[in-house]
PDB file of C-alpha atoms and ligand atoms in Angstrom:
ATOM      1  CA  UNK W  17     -21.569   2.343  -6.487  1.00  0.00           C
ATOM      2  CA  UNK W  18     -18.531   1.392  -4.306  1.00  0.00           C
ATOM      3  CA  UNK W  19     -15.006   1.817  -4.565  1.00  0.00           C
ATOM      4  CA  UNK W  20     -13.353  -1.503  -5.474  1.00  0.00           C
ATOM      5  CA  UNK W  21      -9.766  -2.545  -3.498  1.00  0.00           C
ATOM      6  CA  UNK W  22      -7.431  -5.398  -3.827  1.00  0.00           C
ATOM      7  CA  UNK W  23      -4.227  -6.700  -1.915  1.00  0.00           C
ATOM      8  CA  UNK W  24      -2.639  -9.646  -1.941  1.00  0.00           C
ATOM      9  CA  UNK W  25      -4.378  -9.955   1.753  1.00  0.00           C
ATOM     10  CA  UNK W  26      -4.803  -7.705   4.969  1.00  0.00           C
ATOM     11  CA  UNK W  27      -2.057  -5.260   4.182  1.00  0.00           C
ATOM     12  CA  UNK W  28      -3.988  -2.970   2.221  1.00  0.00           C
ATOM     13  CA  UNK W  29      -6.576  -2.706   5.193  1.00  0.00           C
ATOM     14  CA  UNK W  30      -3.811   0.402   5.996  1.00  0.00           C
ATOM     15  CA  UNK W  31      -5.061   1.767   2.529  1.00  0.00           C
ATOM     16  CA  UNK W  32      -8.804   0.790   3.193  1.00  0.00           C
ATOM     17  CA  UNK W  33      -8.382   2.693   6.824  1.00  0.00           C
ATOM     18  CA  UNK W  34      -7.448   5.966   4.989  1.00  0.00           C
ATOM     19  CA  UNK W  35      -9.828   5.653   2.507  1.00  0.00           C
ATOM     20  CA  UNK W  36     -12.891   5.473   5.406  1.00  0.00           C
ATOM     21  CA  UNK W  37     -11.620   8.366   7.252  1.00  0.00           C
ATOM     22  CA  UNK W  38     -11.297  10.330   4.536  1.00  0.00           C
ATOM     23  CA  UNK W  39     -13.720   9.631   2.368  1.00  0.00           C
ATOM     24  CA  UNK W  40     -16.155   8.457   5.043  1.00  0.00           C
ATOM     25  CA  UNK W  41     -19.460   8.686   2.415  1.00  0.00           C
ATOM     26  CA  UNK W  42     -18.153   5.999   0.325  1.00  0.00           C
ATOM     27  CA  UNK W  43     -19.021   2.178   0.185  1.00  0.00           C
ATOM     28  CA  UNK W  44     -16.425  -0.111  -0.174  1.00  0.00           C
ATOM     29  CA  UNK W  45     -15.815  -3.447  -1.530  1.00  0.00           C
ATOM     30  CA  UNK W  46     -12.049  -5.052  -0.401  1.00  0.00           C
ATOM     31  CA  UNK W  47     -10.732  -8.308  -1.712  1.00  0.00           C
ATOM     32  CA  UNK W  48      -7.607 -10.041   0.034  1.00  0.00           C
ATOM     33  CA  UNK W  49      -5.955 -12.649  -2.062  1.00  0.00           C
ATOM     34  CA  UNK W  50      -5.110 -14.333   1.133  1.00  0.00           C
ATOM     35  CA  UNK W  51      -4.849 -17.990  -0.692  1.00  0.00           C
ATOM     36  CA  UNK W  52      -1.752 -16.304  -3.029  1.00  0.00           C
ATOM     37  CA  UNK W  53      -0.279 -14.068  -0.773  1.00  0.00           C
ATOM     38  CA  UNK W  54       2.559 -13.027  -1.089  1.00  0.00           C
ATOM     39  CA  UNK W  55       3.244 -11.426  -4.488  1.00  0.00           C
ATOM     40  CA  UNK W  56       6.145  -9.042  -2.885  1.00  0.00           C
ATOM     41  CA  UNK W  57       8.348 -12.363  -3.901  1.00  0.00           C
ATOM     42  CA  UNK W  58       6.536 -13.782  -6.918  1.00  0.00           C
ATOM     43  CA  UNK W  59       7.216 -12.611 -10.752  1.00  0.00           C
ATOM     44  CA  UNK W  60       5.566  -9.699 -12.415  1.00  0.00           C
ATOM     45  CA  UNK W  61       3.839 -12.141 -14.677  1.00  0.00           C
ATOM     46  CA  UNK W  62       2.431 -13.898 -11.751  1.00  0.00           C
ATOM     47  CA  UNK W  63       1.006 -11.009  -9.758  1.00  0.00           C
ATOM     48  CA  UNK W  64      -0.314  -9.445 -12.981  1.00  0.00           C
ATOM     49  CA  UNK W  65      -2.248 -12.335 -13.764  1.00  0.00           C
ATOM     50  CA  UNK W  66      -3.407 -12.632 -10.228  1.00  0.00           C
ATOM     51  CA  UNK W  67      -4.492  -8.684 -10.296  1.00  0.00           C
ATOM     52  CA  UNK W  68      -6.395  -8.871 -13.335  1.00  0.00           C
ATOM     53  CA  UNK W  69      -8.490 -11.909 -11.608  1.00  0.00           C
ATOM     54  CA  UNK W  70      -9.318  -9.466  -8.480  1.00  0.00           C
ATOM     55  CA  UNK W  71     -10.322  -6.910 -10.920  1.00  0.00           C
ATOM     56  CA  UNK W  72     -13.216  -8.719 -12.999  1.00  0.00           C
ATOM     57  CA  UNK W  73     -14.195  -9.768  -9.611  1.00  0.00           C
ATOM     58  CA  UNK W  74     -14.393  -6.678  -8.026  1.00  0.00           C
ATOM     59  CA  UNK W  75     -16.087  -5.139 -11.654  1.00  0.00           C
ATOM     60  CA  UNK W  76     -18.572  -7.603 -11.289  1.00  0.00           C
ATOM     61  CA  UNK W  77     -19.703  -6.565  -8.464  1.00  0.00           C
ATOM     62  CA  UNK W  78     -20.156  -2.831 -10.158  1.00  0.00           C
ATOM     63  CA  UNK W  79     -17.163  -0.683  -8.665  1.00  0.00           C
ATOM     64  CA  UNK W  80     -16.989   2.714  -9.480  1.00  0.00           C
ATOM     65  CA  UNK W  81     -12.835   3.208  -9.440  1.00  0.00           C
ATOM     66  CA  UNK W  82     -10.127   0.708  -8.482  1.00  0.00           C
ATOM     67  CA  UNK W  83      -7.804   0.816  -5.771  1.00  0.00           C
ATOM     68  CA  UNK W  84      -4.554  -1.253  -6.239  1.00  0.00           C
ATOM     69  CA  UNK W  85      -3.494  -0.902  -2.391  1.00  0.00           C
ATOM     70  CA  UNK W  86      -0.836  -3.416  -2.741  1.00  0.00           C
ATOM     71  CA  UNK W  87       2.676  -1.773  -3.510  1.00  0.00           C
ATOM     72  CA  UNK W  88       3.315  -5.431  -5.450  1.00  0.00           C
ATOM     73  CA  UNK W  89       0.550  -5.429  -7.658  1.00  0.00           C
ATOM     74  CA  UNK W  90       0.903  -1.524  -8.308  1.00  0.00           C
ATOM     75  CA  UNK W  91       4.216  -1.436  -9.380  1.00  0.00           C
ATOM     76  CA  UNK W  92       4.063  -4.644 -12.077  1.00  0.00           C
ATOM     77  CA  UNK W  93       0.536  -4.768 -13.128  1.00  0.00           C
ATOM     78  CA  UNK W  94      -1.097  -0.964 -13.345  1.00  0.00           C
ATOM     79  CA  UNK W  95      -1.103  -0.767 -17.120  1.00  0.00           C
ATOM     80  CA  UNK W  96      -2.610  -4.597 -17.833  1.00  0.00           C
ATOM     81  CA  UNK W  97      -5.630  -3.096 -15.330  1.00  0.00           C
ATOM     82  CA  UNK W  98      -5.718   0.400 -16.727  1.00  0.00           C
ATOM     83  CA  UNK W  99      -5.655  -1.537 -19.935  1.00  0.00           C
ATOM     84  CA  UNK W 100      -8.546  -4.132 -19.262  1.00  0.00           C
ATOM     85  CA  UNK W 101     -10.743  -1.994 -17.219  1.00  0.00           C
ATOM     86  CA  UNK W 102     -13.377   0.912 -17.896  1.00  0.00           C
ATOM     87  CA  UNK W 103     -13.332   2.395 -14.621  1.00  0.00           C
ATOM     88  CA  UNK W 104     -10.605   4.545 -13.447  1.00  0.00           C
ATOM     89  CA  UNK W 105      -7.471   2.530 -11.887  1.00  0.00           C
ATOM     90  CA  UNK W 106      -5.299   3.979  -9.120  1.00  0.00           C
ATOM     91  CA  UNK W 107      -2.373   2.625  -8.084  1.00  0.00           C
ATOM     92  CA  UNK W 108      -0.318   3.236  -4.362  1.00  0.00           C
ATOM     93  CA  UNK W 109       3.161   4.318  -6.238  1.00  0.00           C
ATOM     94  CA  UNK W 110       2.394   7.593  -8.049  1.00  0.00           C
ATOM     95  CA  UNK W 111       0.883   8.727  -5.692  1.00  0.00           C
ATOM     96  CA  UNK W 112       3.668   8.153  -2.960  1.00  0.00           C
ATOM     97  CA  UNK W 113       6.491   9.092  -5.010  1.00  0.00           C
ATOM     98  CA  UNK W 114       4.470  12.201  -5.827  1.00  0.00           C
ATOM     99  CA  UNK W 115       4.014  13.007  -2.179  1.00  0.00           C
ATOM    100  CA  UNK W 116       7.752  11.759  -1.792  1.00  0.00           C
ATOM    101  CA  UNK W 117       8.997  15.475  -4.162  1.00  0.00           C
ATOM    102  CA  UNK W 118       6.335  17.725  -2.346  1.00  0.00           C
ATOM    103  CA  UNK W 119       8.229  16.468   1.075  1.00  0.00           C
ATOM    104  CA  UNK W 120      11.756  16.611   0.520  1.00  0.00           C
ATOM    105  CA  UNK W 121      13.815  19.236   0.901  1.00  0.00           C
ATOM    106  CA  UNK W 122      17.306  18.098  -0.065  1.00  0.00           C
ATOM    107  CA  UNK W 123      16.380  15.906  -2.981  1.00  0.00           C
ATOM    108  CA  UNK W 124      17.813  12.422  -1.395  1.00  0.00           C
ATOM    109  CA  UNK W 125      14.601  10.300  -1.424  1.00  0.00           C
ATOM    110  CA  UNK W 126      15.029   6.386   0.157  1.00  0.00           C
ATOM    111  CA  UNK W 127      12.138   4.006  -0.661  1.00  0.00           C
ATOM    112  CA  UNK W 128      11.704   0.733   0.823  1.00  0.00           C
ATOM    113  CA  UNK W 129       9.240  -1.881  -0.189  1.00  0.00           C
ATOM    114  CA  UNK W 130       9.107  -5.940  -0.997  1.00  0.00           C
ATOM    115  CA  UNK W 131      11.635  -7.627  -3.547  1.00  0.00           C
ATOM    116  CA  UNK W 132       8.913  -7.655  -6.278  1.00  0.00           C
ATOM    117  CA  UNK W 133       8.335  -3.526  -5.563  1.00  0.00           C
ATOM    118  CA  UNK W 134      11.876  -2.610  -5.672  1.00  0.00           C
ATOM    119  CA  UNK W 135      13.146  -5.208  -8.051  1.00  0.00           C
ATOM    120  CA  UNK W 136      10.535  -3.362 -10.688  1.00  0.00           C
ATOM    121  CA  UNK W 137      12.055   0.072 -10.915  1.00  0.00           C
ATOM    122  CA  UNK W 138       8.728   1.446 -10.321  1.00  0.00           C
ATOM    123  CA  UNK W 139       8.893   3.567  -7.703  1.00  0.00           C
ATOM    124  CA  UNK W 140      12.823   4.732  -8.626  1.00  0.00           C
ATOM    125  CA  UNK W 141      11.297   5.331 -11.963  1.00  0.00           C
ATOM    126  CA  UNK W 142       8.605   7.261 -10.995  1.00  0.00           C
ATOM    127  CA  UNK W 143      10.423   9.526  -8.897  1.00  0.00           C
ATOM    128  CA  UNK W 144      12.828  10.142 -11.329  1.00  0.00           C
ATOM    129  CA  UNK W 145       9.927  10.855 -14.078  1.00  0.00           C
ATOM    130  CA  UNK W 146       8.093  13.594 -11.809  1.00  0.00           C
ATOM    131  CA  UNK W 147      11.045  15.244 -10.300  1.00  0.00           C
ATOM    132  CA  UNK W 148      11.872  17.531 -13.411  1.00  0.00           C
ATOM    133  CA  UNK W 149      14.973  19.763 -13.804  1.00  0.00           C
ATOM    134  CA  UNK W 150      15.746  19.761 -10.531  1.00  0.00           C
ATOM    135  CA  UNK W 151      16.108  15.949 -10.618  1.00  0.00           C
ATOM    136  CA  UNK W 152      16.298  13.266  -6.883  1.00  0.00           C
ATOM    137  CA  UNK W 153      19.105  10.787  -5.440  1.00  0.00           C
ATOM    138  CA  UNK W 154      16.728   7.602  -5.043  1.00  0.00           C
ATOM    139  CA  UNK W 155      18.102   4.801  -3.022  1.00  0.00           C
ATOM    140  CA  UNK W 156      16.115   2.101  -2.362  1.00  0.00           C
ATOM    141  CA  UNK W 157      15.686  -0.993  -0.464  1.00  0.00           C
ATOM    142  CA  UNK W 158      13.960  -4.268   0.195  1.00  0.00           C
ATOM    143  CA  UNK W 159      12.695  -5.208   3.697  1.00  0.00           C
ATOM    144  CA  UNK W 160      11.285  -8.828   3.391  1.00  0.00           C
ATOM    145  CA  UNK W 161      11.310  -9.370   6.779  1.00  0.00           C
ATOM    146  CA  UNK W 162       8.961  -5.977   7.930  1.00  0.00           C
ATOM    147  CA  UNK W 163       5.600  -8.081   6.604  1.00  0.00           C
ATOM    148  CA  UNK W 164       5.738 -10.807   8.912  1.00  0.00           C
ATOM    149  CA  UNK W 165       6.756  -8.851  11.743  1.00  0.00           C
ATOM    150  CA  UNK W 166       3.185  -6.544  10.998  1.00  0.00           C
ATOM    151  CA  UNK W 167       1.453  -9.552  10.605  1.00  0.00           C
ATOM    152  CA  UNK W 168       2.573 -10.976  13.830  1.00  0.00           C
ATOM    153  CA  UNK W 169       2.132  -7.389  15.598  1.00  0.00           C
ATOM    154  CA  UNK W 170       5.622  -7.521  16.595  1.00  0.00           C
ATOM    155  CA  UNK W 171       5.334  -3.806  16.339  1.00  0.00           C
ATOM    156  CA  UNK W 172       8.109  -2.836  19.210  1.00  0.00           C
ATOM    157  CA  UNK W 173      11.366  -3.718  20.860  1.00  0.00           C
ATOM    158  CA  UNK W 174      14.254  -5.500  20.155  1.00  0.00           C
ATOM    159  CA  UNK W 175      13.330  -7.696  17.358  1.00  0.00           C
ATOM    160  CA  UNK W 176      11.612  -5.260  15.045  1.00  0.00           C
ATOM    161  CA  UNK W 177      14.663  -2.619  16.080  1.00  0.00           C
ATOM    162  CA  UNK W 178      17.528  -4.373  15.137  1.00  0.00           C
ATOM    163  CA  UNK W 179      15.716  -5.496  12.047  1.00  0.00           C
ATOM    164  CA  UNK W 180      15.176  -1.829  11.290  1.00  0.00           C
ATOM    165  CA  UNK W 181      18.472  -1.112  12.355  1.00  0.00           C
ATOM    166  CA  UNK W 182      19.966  -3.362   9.858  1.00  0.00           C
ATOM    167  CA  UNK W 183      17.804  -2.329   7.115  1.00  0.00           C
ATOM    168  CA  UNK W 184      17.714   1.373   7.425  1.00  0.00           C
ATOM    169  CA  UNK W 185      21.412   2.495   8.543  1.00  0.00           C
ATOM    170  CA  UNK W 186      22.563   2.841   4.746  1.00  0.00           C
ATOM    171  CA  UNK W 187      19.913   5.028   4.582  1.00  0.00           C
ATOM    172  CA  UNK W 188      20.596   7.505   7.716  1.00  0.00           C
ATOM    173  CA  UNK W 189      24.277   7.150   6.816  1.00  0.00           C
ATOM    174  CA  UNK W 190      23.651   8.249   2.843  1.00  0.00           C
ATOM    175  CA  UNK W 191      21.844  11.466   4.347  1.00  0.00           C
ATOM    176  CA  UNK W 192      18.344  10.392   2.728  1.00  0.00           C
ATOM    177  CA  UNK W 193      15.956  12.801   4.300  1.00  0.00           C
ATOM    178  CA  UNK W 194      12.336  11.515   3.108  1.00  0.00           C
ATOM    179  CA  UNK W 195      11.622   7.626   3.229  1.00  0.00           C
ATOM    180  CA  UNK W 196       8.253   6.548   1.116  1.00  0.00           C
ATOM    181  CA  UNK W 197       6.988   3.177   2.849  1.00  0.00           C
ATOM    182  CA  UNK W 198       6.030   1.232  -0.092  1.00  0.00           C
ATOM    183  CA  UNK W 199       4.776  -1.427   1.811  1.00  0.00           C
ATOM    184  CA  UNK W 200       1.180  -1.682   2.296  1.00  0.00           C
ATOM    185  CA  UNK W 201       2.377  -3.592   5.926  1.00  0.00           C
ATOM    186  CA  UNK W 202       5.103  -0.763   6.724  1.00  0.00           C
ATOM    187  CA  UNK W 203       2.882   1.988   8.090  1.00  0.00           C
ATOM    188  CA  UNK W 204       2.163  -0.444  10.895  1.00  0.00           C
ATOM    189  CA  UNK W 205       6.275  -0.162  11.936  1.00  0.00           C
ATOM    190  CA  UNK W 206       6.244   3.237  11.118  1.00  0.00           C
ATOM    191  CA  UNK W 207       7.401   4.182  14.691  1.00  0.00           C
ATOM    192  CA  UNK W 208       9.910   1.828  15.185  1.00  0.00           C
ATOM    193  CA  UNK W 209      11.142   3.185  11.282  1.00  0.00           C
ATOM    194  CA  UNK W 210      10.746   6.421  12.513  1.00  0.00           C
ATOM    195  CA  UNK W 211      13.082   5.887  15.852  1.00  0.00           C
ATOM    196  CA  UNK W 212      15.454   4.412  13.716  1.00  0.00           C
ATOM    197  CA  UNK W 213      16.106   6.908  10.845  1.00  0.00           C
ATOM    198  CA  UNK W 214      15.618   9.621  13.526  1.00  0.00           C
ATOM    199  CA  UNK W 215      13.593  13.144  13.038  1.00  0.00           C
ATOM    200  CA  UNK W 216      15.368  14.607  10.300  1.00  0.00           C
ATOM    201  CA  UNK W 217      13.512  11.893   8.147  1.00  0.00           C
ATOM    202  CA  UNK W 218      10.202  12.539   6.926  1.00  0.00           C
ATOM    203  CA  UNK W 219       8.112   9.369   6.336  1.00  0.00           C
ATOM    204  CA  UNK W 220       5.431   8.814   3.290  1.00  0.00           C
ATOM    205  CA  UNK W 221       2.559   6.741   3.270  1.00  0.00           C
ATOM    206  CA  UNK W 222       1.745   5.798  -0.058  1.00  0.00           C
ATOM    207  CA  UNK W 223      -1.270   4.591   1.673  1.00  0.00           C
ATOM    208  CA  UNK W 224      -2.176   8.352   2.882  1.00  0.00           C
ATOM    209  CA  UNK W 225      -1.121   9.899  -0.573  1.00  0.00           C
ATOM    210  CA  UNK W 226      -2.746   7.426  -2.608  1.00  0.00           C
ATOM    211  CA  UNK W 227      -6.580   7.846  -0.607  1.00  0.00           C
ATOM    212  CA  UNK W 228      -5.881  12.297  -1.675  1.00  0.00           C
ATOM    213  CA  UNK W 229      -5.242  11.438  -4.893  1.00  0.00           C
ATOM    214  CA  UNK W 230      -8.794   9.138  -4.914  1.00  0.00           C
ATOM    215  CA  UNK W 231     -10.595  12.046  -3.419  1.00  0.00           C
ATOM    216  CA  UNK W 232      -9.532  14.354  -5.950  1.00  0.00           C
ATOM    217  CA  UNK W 233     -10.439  12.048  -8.943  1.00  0.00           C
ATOM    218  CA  UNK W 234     -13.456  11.091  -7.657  1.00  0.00           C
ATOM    219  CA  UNK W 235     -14.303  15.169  -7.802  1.00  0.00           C
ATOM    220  CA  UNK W 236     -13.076  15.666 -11.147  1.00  0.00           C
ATOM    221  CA  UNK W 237     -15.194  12.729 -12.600  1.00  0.00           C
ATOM    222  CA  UNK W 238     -18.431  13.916 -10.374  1.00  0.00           C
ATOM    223  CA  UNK W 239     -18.353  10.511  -8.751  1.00  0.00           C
ATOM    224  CA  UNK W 240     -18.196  11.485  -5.438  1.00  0.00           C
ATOM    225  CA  UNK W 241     -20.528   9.742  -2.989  1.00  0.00           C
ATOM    226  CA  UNK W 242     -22.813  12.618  -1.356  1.00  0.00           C
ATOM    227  CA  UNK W 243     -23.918  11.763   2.123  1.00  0.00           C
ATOM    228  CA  UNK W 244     -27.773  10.515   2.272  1.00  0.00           C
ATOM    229  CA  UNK W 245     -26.946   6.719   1.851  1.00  0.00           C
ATOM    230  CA  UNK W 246     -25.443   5.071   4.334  1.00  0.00           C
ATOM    231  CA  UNK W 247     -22.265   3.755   3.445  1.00  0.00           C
ATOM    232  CA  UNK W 248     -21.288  -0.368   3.066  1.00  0.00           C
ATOM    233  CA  UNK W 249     -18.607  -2.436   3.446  1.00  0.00           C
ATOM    234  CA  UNK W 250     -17.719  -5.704   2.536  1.00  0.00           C
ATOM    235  CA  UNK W 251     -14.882  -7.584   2.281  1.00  0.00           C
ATOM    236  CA  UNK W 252     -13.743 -10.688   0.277  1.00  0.00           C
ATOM    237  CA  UNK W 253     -10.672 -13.022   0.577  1.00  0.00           C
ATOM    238  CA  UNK W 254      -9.791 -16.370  -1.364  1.00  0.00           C
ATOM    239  CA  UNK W 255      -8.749 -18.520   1.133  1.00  0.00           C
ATOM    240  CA  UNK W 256     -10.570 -19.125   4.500  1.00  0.00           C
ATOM    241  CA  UNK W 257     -11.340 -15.730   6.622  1.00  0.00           C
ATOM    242  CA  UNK W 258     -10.205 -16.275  10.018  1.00  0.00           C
ATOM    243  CA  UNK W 259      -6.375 -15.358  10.245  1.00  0.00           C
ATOM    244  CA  UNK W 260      -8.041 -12.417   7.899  1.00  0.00           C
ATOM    245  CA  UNK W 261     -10.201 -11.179  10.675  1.00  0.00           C
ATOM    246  CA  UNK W 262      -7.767 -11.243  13.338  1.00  0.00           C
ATOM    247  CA  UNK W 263      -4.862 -10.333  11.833  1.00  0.00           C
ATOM    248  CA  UNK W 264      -6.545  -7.493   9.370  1.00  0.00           C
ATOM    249  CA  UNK W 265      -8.515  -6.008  12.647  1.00  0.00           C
ATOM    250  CA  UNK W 266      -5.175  -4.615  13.524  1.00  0.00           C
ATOM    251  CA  UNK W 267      -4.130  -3.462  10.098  1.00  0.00           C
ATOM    252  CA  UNK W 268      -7.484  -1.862   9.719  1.00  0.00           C
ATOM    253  CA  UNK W 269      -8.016  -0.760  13.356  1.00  0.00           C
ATOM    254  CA  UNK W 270     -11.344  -1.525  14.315  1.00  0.00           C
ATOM    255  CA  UNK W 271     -12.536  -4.945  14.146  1.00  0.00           C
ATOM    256  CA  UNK W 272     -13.640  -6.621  10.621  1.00  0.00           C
ATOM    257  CA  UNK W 273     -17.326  -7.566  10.869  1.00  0.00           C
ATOM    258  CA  UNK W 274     -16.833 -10.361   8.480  1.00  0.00           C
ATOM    259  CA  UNK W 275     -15.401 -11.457   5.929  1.00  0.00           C
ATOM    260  CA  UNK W 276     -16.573 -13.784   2.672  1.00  0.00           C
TER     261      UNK W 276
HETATM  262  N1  LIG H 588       0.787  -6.033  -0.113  1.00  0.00           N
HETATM  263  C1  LIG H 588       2.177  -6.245  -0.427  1.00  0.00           C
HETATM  264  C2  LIG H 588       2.808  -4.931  -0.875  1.00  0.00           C
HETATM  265  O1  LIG H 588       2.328  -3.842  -0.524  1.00  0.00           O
HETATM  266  O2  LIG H 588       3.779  -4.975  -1.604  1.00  0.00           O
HETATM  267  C3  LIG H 588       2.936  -6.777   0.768  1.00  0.00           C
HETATM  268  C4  LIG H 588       2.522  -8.171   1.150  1.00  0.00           C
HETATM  269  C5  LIG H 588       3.078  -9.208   0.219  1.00  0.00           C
HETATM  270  O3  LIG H 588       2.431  -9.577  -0.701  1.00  0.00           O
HETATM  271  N2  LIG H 588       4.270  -9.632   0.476  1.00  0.00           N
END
């Protein structure tokens, strides 16, 4: 059976594009919430009851494990799903703030995300949790104004600079030295972030960490797909597909066949 995703539309294609390279055997079933994107500035109550609506429609379809790609949904709604669902749920934060400790080497950790992400604590929360003894600085940040800019593919120059600039200086000036882009739409800036924090910063995407932590339950639960079959994809969204297809091609770089 597949492996289930959500988002609240095509920014956890970056999470879905991990998940096929790495895990190439597997089928995959992705729903986009495009007609209630965003959550990054809605309540917790809202996106919660918004995720557990993708969930029964992804576990009708028969998913195997659940992806929560969006940083949004993870951070306010994991427990309702882990809750409500009999199939193991995986969420983009643990896994990034995880990957976050194994990285850094001074302890000053910077995570940027949407309102709804930061506003939660989650990721602060988490880091703090799994750092132990040895304990992490966290400062972190909302960037609003990154999603659009991915959407539009305003990936370079000026705009998307200064923008950076202006986000990320607090940052470079506090001496953070690992940034965890908790925004499924981030990894598409990541090097105009990357020019801007300069090469003493090392970059996390949850999006990478989260797909390794996936591979590794998979094995422990012996639910790994084995080769033989040929894999299938399909995707789902809410409202109509076409700014989906175009827009999401980029996210997920190859074109997206179709969409339902
Ligand atoms: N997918 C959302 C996230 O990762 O937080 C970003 C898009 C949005 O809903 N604003």
């Amino acid at each position: 059976s597949p492996i289930g995703v959500f988002d609240s539309g095509v920014g956890g294609l970056t999470v879905l594009k991990s998940l096929l390279s790495h895990l190439p055997h597997e089928s995959t079933l992705y729903l986009g919430d495009t007609a209630r994107v965003p959550y990054g500035t809605k309540s917790g109550e809202v996106v919660t009851r918004y995720s557990l609506k993708n969930a029964a429609f992804l576990m009708e379809r028969g998913i195997k494990l659940l992806v929560v790609a969006c940083n949004t949904a993870s951070a306010v709604a994991l427990p309702a799903l882990s809750a409500a669902l009999p199939v193991p749920v995986v969420g983009v934060i643990a896994p990034g703030a995880r990957a976050a400790l194994r990285r850094t080497r001074g302890g000053q950790v910077g995570v940027i995300g949407t309102p709804g992400t930061i506003r939660s604590g989650a990721y602060q929360r988490e880091l703090e949790a799994a750092a132990g003894p040895e304990g992490v600085k966290v400062k972190a940040r909302a960037c609003p104004l990154f999603v659009p800019l991915a959407e539009e593919g305003w990936l370079s120059g000026d705009v998307p600079r200064l923008v950076a600039r202006e986000y990320l200086a607090d940052f470079v000036q506090n001496g953070v030295d690992t940034l965890v882009l908790g925004c499924t739409h981030y990894p598409l800036l990541k090097d105009i972030i990357a020019e801007v924090v300069g090469p003493q910063v090392t970059l996390v995407d949850s999006a990478e960490a989260t797909v390794h932590v996936v591979a590794q339950l998979l094995e422990e639960q012996g639910l790994l797909a084995r080769g033989g079959g040929v894999p299938t994809h399909h995707t789902f969204v809410t409202d109509v597909p076409e700014r989906f297809v175009e827009v999401g091609a980029r996210f997920l770089g190859r074109p997206i066949a179709s969409a339902e």
